[in-house]
PDB file of C-alpha atoms in Angstrom:
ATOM      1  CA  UNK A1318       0.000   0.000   0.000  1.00 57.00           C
ATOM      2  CA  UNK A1319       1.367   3.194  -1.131  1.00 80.00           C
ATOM      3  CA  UNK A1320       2.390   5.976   1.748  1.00 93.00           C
ATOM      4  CA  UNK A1321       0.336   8.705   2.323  1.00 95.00           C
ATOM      5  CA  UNK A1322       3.398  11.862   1.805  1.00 94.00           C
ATOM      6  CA  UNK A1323       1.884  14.969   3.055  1.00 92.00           C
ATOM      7  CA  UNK A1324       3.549  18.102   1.303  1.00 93.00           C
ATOM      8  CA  UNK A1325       5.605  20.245   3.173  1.00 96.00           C
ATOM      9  CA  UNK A1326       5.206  23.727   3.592  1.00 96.00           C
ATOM     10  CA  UNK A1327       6.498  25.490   0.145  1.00 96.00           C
ATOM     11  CA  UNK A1328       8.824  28.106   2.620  1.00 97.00           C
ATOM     12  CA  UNK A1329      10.594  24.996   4.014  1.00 97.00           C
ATOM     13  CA  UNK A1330      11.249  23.238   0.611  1.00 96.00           C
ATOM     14  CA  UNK A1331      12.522  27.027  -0.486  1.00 96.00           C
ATOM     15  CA  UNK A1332      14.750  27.794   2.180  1.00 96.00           C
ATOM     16  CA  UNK A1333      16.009  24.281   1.667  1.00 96.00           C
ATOM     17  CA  UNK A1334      16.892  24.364  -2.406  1.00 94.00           C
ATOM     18  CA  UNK A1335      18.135  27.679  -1.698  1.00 94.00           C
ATOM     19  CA  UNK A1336      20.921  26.338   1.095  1.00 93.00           C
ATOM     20  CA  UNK A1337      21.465  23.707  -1.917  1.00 91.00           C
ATOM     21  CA  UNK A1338      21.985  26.794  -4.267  1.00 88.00           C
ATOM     22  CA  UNK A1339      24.392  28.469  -1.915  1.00 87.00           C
ATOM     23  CA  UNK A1340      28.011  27.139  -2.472  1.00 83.00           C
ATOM     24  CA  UNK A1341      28.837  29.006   1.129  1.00 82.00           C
ATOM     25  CA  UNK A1342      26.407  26.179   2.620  1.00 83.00           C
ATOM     26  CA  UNK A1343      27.416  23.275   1.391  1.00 80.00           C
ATOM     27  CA  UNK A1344      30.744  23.994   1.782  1.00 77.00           C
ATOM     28  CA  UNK A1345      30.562  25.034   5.185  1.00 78.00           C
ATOM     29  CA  UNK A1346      28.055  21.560   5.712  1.00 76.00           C
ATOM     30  CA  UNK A1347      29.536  17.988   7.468  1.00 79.00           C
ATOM     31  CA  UNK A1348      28.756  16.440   4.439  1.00 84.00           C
ATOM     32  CA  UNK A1349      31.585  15.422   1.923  1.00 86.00           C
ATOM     33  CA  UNK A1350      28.854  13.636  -0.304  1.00 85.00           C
ATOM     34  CA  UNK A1351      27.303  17.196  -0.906  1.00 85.00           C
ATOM     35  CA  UNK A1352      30.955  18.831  -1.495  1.00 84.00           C
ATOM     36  CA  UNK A1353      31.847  16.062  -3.742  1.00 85.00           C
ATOM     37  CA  UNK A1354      28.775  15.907  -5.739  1.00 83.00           C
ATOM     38  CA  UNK A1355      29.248  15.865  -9.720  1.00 84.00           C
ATOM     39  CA  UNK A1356      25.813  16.322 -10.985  1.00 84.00           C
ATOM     40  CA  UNK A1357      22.878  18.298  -9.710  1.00 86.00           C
ATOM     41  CA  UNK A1358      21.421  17.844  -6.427  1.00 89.00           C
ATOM     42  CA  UNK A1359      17.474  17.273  -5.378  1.00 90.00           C
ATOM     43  CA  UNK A1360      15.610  18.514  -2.680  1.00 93.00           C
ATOM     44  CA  UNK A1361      13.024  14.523  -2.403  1.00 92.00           C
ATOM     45  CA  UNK A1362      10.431  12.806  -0.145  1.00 92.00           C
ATOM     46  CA  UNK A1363       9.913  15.906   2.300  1.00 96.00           C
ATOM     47  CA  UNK A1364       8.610  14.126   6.409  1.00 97.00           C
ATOM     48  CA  UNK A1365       7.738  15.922   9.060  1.00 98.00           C
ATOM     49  CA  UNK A1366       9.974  15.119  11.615  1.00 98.00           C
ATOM     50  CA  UNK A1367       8.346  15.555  15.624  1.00 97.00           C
ATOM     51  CA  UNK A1368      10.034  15.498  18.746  1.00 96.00           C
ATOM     52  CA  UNK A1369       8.415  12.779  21.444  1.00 91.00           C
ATOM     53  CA  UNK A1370       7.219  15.518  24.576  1.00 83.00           C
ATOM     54  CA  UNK A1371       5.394  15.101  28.121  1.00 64.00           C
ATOM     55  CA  UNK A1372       6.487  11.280  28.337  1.00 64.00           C
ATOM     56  CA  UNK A1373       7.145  10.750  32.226  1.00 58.00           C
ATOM     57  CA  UNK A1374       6.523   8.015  34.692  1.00 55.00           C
ATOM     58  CA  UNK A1375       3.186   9.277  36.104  1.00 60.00           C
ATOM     59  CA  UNK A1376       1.600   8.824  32.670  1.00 59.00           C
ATOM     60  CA  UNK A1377      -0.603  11.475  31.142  1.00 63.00           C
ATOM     61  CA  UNK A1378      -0.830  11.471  27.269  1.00 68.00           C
ATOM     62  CA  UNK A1379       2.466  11.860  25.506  1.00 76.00           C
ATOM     63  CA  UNK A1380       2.689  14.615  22.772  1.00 81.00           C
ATOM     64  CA  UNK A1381       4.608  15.651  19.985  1.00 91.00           C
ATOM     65  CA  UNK A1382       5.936  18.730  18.805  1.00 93.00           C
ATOM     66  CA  UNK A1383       6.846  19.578  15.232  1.00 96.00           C
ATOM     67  CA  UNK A1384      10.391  20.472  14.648  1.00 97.00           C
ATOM     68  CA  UNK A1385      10.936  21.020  11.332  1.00 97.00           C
ATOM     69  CA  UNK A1386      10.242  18.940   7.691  1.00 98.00           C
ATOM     70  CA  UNK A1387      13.901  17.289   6.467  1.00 97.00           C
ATOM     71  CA  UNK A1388      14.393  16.080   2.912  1.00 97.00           C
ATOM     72  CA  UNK A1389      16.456  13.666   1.165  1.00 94.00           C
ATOM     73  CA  UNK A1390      19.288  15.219  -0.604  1.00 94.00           C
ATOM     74  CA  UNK A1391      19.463  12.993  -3.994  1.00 91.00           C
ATOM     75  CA  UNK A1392      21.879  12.851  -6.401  1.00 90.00           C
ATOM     76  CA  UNK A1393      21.415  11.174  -9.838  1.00 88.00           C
ATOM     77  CA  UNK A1394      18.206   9.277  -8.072  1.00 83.00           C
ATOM     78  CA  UNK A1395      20.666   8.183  -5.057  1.00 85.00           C
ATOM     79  CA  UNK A1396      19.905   9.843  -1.504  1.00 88.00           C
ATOM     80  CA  UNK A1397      23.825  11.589  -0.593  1.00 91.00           C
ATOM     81  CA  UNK A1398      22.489  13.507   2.398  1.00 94.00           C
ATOM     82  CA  UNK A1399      19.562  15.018   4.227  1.00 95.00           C
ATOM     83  CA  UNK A1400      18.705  18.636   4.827  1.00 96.00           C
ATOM     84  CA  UNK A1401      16.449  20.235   7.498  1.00 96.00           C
ATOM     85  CA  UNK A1402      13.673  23.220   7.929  1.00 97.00           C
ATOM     86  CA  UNK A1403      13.148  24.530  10.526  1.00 97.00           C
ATOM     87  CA  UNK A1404      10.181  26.708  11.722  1.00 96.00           C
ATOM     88  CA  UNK A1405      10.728  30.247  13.434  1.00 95.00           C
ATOM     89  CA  UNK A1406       8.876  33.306  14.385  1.00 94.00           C
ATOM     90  CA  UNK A1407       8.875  34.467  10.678  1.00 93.00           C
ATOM     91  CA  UNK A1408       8.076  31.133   9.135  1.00 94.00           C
ATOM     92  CA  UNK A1409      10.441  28.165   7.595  1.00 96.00           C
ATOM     93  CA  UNK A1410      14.291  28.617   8.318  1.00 96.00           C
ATOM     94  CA  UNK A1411      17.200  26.857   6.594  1.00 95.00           C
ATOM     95  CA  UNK A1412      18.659  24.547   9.255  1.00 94.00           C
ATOM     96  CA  UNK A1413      21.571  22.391   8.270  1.00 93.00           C
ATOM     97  CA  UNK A1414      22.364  19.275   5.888  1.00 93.00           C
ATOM     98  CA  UNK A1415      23.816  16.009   7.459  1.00 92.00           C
ATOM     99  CA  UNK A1416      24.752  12.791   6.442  1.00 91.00           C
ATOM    100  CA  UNK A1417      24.977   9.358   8.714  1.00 89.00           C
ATOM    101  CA  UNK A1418      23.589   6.151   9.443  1.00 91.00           C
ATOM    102  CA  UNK A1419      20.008   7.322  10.192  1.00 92.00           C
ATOM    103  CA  UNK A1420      20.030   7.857   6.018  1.00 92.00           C
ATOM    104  CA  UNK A1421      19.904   4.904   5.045  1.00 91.00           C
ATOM    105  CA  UNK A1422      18.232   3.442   8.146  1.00 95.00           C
ATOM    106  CA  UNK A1423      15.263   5.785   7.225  1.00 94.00           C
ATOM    107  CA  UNK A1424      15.361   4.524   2.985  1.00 93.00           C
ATOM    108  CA  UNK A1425      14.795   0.750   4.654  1.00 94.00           C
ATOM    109  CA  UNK A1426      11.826   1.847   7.043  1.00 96.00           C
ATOM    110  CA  UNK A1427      10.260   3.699   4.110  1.00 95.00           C
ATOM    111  CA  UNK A1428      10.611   0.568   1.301  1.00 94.00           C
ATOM    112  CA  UNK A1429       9.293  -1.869   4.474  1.00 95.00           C
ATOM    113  CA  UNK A1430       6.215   0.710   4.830  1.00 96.00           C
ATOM    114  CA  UNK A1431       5.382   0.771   1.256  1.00 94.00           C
ATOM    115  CA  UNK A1432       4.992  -3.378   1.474  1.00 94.00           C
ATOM    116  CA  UNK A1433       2.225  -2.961   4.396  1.00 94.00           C
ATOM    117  CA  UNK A1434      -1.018  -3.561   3.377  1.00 93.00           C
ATOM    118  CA  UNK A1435      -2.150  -0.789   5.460  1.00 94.00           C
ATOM    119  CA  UNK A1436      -1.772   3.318   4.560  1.00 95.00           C
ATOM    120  CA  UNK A1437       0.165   5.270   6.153  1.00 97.00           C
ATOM    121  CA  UNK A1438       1.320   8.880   6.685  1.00 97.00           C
ATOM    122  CA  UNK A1439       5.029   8.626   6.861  1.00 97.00           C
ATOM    123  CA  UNK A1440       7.107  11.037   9.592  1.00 97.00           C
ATOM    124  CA  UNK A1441       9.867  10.650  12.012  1.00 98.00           C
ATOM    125  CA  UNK A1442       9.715  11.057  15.508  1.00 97.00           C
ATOM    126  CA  UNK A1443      13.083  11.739  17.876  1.00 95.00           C
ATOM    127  CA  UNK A1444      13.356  11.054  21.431  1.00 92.00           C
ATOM    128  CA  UNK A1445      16.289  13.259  22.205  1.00 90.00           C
ATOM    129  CA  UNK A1446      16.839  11.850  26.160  1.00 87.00           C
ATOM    130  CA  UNK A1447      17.362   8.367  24.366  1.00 90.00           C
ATOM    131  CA  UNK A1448      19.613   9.661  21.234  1.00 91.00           C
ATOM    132  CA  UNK A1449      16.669   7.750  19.493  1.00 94.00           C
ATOM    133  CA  UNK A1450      15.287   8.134  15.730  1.00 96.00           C
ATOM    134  CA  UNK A1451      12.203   6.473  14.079  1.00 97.00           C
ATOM    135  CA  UNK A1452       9.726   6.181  11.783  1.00 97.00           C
ATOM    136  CA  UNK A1453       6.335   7.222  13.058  1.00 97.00           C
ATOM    137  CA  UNK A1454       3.435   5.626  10.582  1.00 97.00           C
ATOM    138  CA  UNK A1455       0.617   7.535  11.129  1.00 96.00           C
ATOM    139  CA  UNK A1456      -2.994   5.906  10.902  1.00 95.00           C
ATOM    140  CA  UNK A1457      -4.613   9.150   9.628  1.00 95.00           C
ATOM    141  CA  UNK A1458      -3.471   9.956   6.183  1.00 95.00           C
ATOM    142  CA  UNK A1459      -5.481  12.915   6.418  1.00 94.00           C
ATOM    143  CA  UNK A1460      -4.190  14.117   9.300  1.00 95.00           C
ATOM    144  CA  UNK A1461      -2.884  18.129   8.918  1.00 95.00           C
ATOM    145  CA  UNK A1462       1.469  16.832   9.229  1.00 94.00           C
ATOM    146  CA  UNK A1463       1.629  19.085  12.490  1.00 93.00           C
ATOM    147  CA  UNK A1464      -0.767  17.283  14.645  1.00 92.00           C
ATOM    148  CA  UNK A1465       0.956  16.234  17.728  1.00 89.00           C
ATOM    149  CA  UNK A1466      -1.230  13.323  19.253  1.00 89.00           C
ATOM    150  CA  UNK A1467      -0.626   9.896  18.176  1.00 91.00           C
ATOM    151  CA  UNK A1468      -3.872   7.832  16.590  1.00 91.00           C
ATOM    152  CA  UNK A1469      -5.297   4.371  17.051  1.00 90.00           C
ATOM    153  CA  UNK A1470      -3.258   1.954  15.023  1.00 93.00           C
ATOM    154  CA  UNK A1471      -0.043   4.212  14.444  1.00 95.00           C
ATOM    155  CA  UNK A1472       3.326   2.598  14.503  1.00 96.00           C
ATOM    156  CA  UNK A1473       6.949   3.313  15.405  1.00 97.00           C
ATOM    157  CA  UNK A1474       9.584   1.686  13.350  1.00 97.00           C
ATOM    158  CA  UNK A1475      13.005   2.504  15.548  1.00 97.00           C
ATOM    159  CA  UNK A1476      15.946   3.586  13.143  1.00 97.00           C
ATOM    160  CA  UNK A1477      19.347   1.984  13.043  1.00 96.00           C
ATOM    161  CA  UNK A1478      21.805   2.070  15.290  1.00 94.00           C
ATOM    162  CA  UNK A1479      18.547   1.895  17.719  1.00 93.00           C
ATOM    163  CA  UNK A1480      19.069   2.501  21.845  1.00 91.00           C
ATOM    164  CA  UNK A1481      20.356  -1.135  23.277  1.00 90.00           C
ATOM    165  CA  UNK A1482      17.428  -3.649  24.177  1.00 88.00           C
ATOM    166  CA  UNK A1483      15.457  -1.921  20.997  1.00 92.00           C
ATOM    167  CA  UNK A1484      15.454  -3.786  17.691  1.00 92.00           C
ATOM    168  CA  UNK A1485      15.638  -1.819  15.032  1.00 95.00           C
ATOM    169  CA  UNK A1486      13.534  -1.422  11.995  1.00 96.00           C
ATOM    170  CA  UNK A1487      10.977  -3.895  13.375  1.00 96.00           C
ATOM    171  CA  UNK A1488       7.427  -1.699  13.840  1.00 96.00           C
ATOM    172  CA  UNK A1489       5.582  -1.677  17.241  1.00 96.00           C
ATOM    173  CA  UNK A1490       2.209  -0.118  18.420  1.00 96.00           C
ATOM    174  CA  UNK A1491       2.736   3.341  19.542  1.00 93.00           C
ATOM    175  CA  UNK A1492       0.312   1.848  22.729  1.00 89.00           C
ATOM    176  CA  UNK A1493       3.055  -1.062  23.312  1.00 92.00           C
ATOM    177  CA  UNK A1494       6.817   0.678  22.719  1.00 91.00           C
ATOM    178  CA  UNK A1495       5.597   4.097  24.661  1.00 87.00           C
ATOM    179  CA  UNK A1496       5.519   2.268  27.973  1.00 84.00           C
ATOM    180  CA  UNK A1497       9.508   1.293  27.406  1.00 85.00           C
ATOM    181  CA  UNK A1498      10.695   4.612  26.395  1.00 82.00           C
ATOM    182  CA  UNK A1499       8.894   5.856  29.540  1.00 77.00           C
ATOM    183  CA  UNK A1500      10.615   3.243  31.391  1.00 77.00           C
ATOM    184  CA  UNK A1501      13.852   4.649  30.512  1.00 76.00           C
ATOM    185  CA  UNK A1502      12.741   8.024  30.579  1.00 71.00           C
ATOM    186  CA  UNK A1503      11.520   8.228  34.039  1.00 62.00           C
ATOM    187  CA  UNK A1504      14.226   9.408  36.247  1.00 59.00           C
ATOM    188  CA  UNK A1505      16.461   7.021  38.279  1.00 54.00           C
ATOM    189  CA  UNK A1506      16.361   6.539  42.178  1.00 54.00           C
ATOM    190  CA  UNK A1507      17.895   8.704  44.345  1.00 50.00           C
ATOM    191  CA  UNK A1508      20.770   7.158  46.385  1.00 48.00           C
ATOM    192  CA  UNK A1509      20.988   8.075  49.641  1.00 51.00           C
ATOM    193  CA  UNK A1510      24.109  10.015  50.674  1.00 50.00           C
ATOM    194  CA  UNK A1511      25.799   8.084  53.971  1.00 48.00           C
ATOM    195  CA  UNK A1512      27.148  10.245  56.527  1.00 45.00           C
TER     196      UNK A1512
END
């Protein structure tokens, strides 16, 4: 079943081609696949990508908050890199270009969601505390790409590398994997200081 791509904003896939346009950028960017690129470079397959809020041990409904849309930087059909949007007070914001395992880890998530049978709205979802990436698949393919609560049926597909004790690219319920990340969110026990 195909995925559900919502568009980005038109501001973030601007500010975006226009950091590709900018020789100063990519030079000044961690990426040697952007530097050392031969042929022209595409801006492709724009997700929203959320950051995982108000998870703690006493429960309550965990949000998200939108972060910014990233794209994969292609060259000759061939994701090199990835570059970010991000939003500020006076709309969509160039944010930076990067390169890494999470690349490629995100390509493999994507081809496994295309062969559900189920649609899907495809974005990615960080928990920052955890240095964790993944692929959120989102039960509402209508759904406006901000909206920050998770649906019935949605899915998390953790990138690669993937936090120890988490496999990686296999999907869970949002219902069954949210309990673990709170797990290892929820703050430690205090020790007791001995006199």
């Amino acid at each position: 079943m195909p995925l559900h791509v919502p568009p980005a904003p038109a501001p973030a896939l601007s500010s975006v081609l226009t950091a590709l346009g900018s020789p100063a950028a990519v030079r000044e960017a961690r990426t040697p696949s952007l530097r050392s690129a031969r042929t022209p470079l595409t801006a492709e397959l724009p997700l929203p990508v959320h950051v995982l809020e108000r998870v703690t041990a006493r429960g309550g409904t965990p949000r998200t908050r939108l972060s910014g849309w990233r794209f994969l930087i292609a060259e000759d059909g061939r994701a090199v890199a990835a570059g970010e949007a991000r939003p500020t007070p006076d709309g969509w914001a160039f944010s930076h270009f990067f390169e890494g395992p999470y690349l490629a880890s995100t390509q493999l998530a994507l081809r496994q969601a295309e062969a559900m049978t189920t649609p899907y709205q495809p974005r990615l979802l960080s928990v920052p505390e955890l240095y964790m990436l993944t692929l959120w698949l989102h039960a509402d393919i209508t759904a406006d790409a901000a909206s920050e609560l998770f649906a019935p049926g949605d899915l998390l597909v953790p990138l690669a590398p993937a936090p120890p004790g988490i496999a990686a690219h296999r999907p869970h319920r949002v219902s069954d994997l949210l309990p673990v990340l709170t797990l290892r969110l929820a703050p430690g026990p205090q020790l007791k200081a001995t006199a």
